[in-house]
Short mmCIF file of C-alpha atoms in Angstrom, two decimals:
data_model
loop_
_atom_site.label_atom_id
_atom_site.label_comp_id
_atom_site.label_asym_id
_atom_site.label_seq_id
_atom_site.Cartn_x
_atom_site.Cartn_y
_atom_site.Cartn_z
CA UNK A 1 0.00 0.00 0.00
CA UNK A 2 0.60 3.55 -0.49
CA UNK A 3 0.97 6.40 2.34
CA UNK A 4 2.45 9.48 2.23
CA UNK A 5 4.27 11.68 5.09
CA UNK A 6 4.90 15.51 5.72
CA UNK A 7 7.54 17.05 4.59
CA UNK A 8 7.58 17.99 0.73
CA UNK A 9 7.45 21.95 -0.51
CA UNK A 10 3.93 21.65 -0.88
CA UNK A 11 3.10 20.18 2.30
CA UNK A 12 2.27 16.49 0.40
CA UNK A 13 3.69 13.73 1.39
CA UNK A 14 6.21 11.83 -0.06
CA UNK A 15 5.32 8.25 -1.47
CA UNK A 16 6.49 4.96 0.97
CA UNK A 17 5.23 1.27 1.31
CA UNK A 18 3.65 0.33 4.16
CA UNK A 19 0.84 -1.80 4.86
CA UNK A 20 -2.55 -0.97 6.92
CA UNK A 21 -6.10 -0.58 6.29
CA UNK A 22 -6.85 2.86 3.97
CA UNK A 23 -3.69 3.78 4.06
CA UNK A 24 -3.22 4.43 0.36
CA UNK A 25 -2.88 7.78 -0.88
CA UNK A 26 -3.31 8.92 -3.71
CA UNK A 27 -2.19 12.47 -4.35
CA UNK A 28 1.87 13.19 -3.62
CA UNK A 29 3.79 15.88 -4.45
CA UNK A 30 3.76 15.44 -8.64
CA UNK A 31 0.50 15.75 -8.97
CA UNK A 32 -0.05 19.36 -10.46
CA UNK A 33 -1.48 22.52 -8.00
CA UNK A 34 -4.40 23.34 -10.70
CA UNK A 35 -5.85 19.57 -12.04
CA UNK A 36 -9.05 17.88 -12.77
CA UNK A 37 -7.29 14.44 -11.71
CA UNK A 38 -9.50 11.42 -13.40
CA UNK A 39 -8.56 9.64 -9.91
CA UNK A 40 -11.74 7.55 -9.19
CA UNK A 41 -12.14 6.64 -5.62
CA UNK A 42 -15.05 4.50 -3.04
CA UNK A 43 -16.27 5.25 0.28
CA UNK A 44 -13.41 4.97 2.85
CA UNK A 45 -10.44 5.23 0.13
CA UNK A 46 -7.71 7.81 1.52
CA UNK A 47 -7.14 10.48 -0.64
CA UNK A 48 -4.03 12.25 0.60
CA UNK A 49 -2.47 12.49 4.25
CA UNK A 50 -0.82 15.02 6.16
CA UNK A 51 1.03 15.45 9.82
CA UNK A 52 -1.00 16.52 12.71
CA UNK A 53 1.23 18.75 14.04
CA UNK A 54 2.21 20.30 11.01
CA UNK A 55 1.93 24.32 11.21
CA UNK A 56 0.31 24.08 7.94
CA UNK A 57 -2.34 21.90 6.30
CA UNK A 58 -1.46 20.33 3.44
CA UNK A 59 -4.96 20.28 1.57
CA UNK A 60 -8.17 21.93 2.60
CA UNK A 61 -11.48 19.35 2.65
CA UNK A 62 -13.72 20.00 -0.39
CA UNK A 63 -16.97 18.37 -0.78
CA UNK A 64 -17.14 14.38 -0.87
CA UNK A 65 -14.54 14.32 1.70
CA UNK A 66 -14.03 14.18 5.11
CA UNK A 67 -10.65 14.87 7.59
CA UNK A 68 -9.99 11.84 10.15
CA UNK A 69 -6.67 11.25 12.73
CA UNK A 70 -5.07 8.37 12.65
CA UNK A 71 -1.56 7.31 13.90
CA UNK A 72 -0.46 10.90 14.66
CA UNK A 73 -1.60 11.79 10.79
CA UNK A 74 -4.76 13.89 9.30
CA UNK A 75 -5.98 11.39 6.37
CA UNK A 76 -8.50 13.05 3.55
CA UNK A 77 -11.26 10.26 3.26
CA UNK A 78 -13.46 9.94 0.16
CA UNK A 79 -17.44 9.52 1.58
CA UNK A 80 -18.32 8.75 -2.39
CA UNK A 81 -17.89 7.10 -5.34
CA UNK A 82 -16.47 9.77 -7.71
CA UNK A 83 -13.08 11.33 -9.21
CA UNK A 84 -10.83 13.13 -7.53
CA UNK A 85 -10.62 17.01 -8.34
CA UNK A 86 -7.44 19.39 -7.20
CA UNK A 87 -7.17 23.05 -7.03
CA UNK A 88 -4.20 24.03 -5.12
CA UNK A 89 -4.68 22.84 -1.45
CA UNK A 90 -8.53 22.32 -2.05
CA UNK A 91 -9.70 18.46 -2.41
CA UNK A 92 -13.15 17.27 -3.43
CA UNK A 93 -14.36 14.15 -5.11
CA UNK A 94 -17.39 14.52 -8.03
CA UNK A 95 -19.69 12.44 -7.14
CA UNK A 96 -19.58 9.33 -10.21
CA UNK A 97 -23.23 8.43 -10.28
CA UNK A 98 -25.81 9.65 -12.59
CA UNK A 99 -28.87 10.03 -10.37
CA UNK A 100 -26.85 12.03 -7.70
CA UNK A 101 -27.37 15.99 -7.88
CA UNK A 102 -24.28 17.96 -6.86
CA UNK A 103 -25.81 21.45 -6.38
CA UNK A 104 -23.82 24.72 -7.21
CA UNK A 105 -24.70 28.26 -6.07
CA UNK A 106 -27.07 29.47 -9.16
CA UNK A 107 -28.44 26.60 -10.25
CA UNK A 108 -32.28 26.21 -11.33
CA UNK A 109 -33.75 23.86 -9.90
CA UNK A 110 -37.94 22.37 -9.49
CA UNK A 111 -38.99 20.63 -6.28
CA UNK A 112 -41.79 20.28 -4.10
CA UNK A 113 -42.51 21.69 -0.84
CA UNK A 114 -42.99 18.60 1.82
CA UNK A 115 -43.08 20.18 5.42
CA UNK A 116 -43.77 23.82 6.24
CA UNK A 117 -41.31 25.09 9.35
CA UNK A 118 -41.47 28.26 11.84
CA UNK A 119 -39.22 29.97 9.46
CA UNK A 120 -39.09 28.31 6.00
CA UNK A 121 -40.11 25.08 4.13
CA UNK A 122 -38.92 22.35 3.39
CA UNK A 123 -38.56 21.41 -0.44
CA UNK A 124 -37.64 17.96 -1.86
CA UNK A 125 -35.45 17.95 -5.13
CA UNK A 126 -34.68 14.54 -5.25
CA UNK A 127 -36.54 11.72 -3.40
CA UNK A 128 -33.05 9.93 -2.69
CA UNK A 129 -31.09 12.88 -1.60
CA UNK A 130 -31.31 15.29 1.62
CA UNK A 131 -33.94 17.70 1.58
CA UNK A 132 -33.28 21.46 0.73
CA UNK A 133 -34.67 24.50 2.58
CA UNK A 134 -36.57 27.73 1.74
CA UNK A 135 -36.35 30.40 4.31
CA UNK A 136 -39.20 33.15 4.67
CA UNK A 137 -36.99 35.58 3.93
CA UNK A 138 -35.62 34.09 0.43
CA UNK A 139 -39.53 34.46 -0.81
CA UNK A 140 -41.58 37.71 -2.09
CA UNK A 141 -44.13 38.96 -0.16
CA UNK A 142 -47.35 39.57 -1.30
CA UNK A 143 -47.46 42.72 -3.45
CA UNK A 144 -43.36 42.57 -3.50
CA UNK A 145 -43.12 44.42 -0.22
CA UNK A 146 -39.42 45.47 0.95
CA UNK A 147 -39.38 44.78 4.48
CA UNK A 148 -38.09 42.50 7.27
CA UNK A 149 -40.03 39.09 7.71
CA UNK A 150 -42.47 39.45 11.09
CA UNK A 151 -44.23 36.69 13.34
CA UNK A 152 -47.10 37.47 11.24
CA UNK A 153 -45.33 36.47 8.00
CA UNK A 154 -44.44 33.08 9.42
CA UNK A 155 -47.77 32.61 11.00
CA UNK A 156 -49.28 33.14 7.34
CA UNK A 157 -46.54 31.01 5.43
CA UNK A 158 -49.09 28.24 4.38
CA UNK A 159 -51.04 31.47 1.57
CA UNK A 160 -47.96 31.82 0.22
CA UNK A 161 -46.86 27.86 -0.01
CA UNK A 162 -48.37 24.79 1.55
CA UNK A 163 -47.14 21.07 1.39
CA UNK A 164 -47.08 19.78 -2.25
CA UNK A 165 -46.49 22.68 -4.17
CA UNK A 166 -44.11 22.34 -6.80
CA UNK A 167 -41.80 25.56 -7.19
CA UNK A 168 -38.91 26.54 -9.33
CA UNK A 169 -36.21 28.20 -7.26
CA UNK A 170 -32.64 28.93 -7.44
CA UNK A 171 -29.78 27.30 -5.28
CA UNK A 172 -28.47 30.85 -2.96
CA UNK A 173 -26.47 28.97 -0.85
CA UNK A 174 -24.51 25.12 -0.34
CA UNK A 175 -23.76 24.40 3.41
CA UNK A 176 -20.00 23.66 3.79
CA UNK A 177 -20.94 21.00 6.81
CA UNK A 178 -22.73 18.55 5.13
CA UNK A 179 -23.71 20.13 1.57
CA UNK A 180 -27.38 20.74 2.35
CA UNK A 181 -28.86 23.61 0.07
CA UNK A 182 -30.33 26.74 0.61
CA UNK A 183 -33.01 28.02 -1.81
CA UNK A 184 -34.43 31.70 -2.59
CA UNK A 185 -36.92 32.41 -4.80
CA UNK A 186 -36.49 36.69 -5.33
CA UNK A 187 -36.77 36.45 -9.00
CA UNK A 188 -39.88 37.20 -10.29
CA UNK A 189 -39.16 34.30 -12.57
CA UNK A 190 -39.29 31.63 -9.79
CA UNK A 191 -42.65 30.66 -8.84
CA UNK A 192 -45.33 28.32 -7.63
CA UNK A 193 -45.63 25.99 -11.37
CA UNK A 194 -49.33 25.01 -11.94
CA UNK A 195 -51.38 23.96 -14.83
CA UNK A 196 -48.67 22.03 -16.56
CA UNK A 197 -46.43 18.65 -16.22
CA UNK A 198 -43.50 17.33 -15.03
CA UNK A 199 -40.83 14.97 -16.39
CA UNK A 200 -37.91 13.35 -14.43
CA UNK A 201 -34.56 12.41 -16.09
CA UNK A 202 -31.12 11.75 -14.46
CA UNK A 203 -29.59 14.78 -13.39
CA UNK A 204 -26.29 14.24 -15.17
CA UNK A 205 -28.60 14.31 -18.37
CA UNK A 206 -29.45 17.91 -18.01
CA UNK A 207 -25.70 19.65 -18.97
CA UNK A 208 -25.49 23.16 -17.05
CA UNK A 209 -26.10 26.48 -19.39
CA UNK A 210 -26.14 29.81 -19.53
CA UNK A 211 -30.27 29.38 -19.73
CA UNK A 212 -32.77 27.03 -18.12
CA UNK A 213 -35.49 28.70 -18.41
CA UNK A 214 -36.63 28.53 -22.53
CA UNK A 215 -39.63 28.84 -25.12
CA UNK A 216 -40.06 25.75 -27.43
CA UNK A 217 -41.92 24.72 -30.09
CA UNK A 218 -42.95 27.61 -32.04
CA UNK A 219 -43.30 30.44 -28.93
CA UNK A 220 -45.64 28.27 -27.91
CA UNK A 221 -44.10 26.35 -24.60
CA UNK A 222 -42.37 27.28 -21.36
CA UNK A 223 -40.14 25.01 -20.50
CA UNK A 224 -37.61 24.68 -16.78
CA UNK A 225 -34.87 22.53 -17.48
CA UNK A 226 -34.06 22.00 -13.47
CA UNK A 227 -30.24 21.16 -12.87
CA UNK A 228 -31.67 18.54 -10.19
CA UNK A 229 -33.23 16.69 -13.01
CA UNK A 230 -37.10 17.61 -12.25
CA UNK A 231 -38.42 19.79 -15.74
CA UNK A 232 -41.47 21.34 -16.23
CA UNK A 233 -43.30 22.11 -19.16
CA UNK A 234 -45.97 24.49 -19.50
CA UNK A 235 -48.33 26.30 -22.01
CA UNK A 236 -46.24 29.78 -22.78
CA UNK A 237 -47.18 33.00 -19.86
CA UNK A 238 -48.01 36.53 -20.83
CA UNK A 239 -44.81 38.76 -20.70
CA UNK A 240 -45.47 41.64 -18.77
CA UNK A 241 -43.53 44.38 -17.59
CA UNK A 242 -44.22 47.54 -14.67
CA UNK A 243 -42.39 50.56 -14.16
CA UNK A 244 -41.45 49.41 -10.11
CA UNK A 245 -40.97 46.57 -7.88
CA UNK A 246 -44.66 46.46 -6.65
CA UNK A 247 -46.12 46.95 -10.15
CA UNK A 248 -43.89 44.37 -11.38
CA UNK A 249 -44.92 42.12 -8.36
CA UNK A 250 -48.76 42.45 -8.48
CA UNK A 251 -48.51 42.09 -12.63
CA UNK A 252 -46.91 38.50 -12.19
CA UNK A 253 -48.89 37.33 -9.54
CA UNK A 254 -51.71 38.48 -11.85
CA UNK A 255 -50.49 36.72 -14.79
CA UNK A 256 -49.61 33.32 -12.92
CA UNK A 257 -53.44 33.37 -11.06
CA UNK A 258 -54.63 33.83 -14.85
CA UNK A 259 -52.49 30.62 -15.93
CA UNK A 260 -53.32 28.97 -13.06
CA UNK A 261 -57.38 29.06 -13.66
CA UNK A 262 -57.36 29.03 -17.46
CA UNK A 263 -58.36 25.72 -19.30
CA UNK A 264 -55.64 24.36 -21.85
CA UNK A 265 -57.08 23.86 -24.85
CA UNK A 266 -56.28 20.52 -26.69
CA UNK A 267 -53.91 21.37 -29.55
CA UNK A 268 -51.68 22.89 -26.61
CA UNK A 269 -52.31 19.69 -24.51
CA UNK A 270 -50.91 17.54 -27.42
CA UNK A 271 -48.20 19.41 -28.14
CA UNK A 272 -46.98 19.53 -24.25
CA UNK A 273 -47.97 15.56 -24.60
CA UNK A 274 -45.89 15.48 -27.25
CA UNK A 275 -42.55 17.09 -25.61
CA UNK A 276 -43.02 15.68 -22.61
CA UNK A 277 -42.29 12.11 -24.67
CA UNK A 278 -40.05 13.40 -27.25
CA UNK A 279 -37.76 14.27 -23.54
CA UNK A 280 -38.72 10.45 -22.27
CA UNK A 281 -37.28 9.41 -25.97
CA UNK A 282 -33.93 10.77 -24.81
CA UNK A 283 -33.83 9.22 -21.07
CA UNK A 284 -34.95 5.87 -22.46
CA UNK A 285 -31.23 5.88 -24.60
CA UNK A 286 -29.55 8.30 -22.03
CA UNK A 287 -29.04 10.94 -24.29
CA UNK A 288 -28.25 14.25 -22.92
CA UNK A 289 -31.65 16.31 -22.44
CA UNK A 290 -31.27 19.56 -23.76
CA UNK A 291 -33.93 21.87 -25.64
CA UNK A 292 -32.03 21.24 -28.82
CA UNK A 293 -32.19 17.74 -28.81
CA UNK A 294 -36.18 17.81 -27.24
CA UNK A 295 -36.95 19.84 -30.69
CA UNK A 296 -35.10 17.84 -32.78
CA UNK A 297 -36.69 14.56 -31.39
CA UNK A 298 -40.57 16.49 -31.36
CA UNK A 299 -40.48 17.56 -35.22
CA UNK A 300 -38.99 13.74 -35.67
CA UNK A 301 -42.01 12.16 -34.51
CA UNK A 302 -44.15 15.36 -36.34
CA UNK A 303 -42.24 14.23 -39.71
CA UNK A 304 -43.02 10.25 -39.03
CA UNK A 305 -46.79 11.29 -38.29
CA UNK A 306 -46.53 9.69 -34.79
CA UNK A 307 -49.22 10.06 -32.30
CA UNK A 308 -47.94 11.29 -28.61
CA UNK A 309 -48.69 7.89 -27.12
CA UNK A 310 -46.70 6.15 -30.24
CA UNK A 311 -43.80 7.66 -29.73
CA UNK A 312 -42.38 5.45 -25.94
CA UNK A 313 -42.89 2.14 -28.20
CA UNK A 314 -39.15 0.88 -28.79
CA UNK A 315 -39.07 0.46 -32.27
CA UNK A 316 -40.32 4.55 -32.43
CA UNK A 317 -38.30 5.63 -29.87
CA UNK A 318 -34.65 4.02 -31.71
CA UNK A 319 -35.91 5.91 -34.80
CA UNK A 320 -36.53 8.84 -32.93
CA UNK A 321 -32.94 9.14 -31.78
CA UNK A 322 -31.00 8.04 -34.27
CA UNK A 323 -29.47 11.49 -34.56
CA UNK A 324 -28.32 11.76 -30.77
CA UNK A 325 -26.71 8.26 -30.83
CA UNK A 326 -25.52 8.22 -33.87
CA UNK A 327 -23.39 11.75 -33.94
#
């Protein structure tokens, strides 16, 4: 086995055998200050090690990791399956699994609201990972009031969201302790979603870009492509526009009641049928899910004169998809 001791210029260790139980390192001293190292480590595998009473650390714990003392030594432990990433002293492992959701500060994301707290909700983005949170003061208040949050405001939480809502939101904040995220929902773009349907695909289908929120099929669909793998599709809103913050407020709320209580009519039912499969043809071969490949794969099945239901049978959905898996 592998282990490493203190003493190098950058703090790593220097390779030696010795035998023990995770003592293998796998980071020394060559391996370059700035890499994406395609390392791939398990649960329990020792990443790098460092002296305990060394004046200075020789890597910081990134996420995926954890620090543990063992034989007068501070050992950096993987806690998944993933590859190991360097930046200078930082350390994390990328999580190697498709249905795991790694959330970054920014990110879009859809989930629905499971417990309502004192202070903020609860909001579930995937059913297998840890639950995010929504604080009261990451939401609008009614009629986009400026002001701080009061016991009255928390006592009234359930008019502005109530156990299964489904909301889009944006990450604000990743907990260093154990990666838990914090959500906010200040855009007037991130809302309760209503009168429209959701899809689920891996996560690591849905590649990150500069724009998850986009208008498909003609101007005539909304669609949120959410980075934790949840999208919604929708029938397209109003644009609206007022010359302040309250104006602004009152105008969306407006506009989302209206979509909220309006019928969709059937040609807009079958074309959100349709979308909603043509983005089930690309999970079925794991293809990546993006709106370019959901339009491609919707005029497809428009040019084959498929029905919506037609299109999940296998032999459609190969023929479907031909262009995204054969490039």
């Amino acid at each position: 086995m592998i282990s490493m001791d203190d003493g190098d210029a950058n703090g790593m260790a220097e390779a030696t055998t010795t035998a023990g139980p995770r003592s293998s390192s796998l980071l020394s001293s060559s391996t370059p200050s700035h890499s994406a190292s395609q390392y791939l480590v398990i649960p329990g595998q020792v990443i790098a090690t460092s002296s305990s009473d060394s004046s200075t650390t020789s890597f910081l714990r990134g996420h995926g990791t954890f620090v543990e003392q063992f034989d007068g030594q501070d050992r950096l432990v993987a806690t998944v399956c993933g590859t190991v990433h360097r930046v200078n002293k930082l350390i994390t492992v990328i999580p190697f699994c498709e249905t795991l959701y790694q959330g970054h500060v920014g990110d879009l994301v859809v989930g629905r609201v499971t417990s309502v707290g004192t202070s903020r909700w609860t909001v579930t983005l995937l059913p297998q990972q840890k639950d995010a949170s929504l604080p009261l003061s990451g939401v609008h208040l009614p009629g986009g009031a400026q002001r701080l949050r009061t016991a009255q405001d928390q006592r009234e939480m359930r008019f502005f969201l109530k156990e299964g809502d489904l909301i889009s939101a944006e990450v604000h904040k990743v907990q260093p302790s154990d990666g838990s995220l914090v959500l906010h929902t200040r855009s007037y773009r991130y809302t309760k979603l209503e009168n429209g349907t959701l899809i689920r695909v891996p996560p690591a289908l849905i590649p990150r870009q500069k724009n998850h929120y986009t208008t498909l099929i003609g101007n005539k669909l909304d669609v949120l492509w959410g980075t934790n793998g949840n999208i919604w599709i929708q029938r397209k809103m109003n644009d609206g526009g007022g010359e302040d913050a309250k104006d602004m407020a009152d105008l969306q709320e407006q506009l989302r009641q209206e979509h909220a209580t309006t019928p969709v009519d059937n040609d807009t039912r079958q074309s959100i049928a349709r979308l909603r499969n043509a983005i089930e043809c690309l999970r079925l071969v794991h293809a990546m899910a993006t709106p370019e490949n959901a339009e491609m794969v919707y005029a497809k099945s428009l040019e084959l004169n498929l029905r919506p239901f037609h299109m999940l049978l296998p032999e459609n959905t190969i023929r479907l998809t031909e262009f995204c898996r054969n490039p």
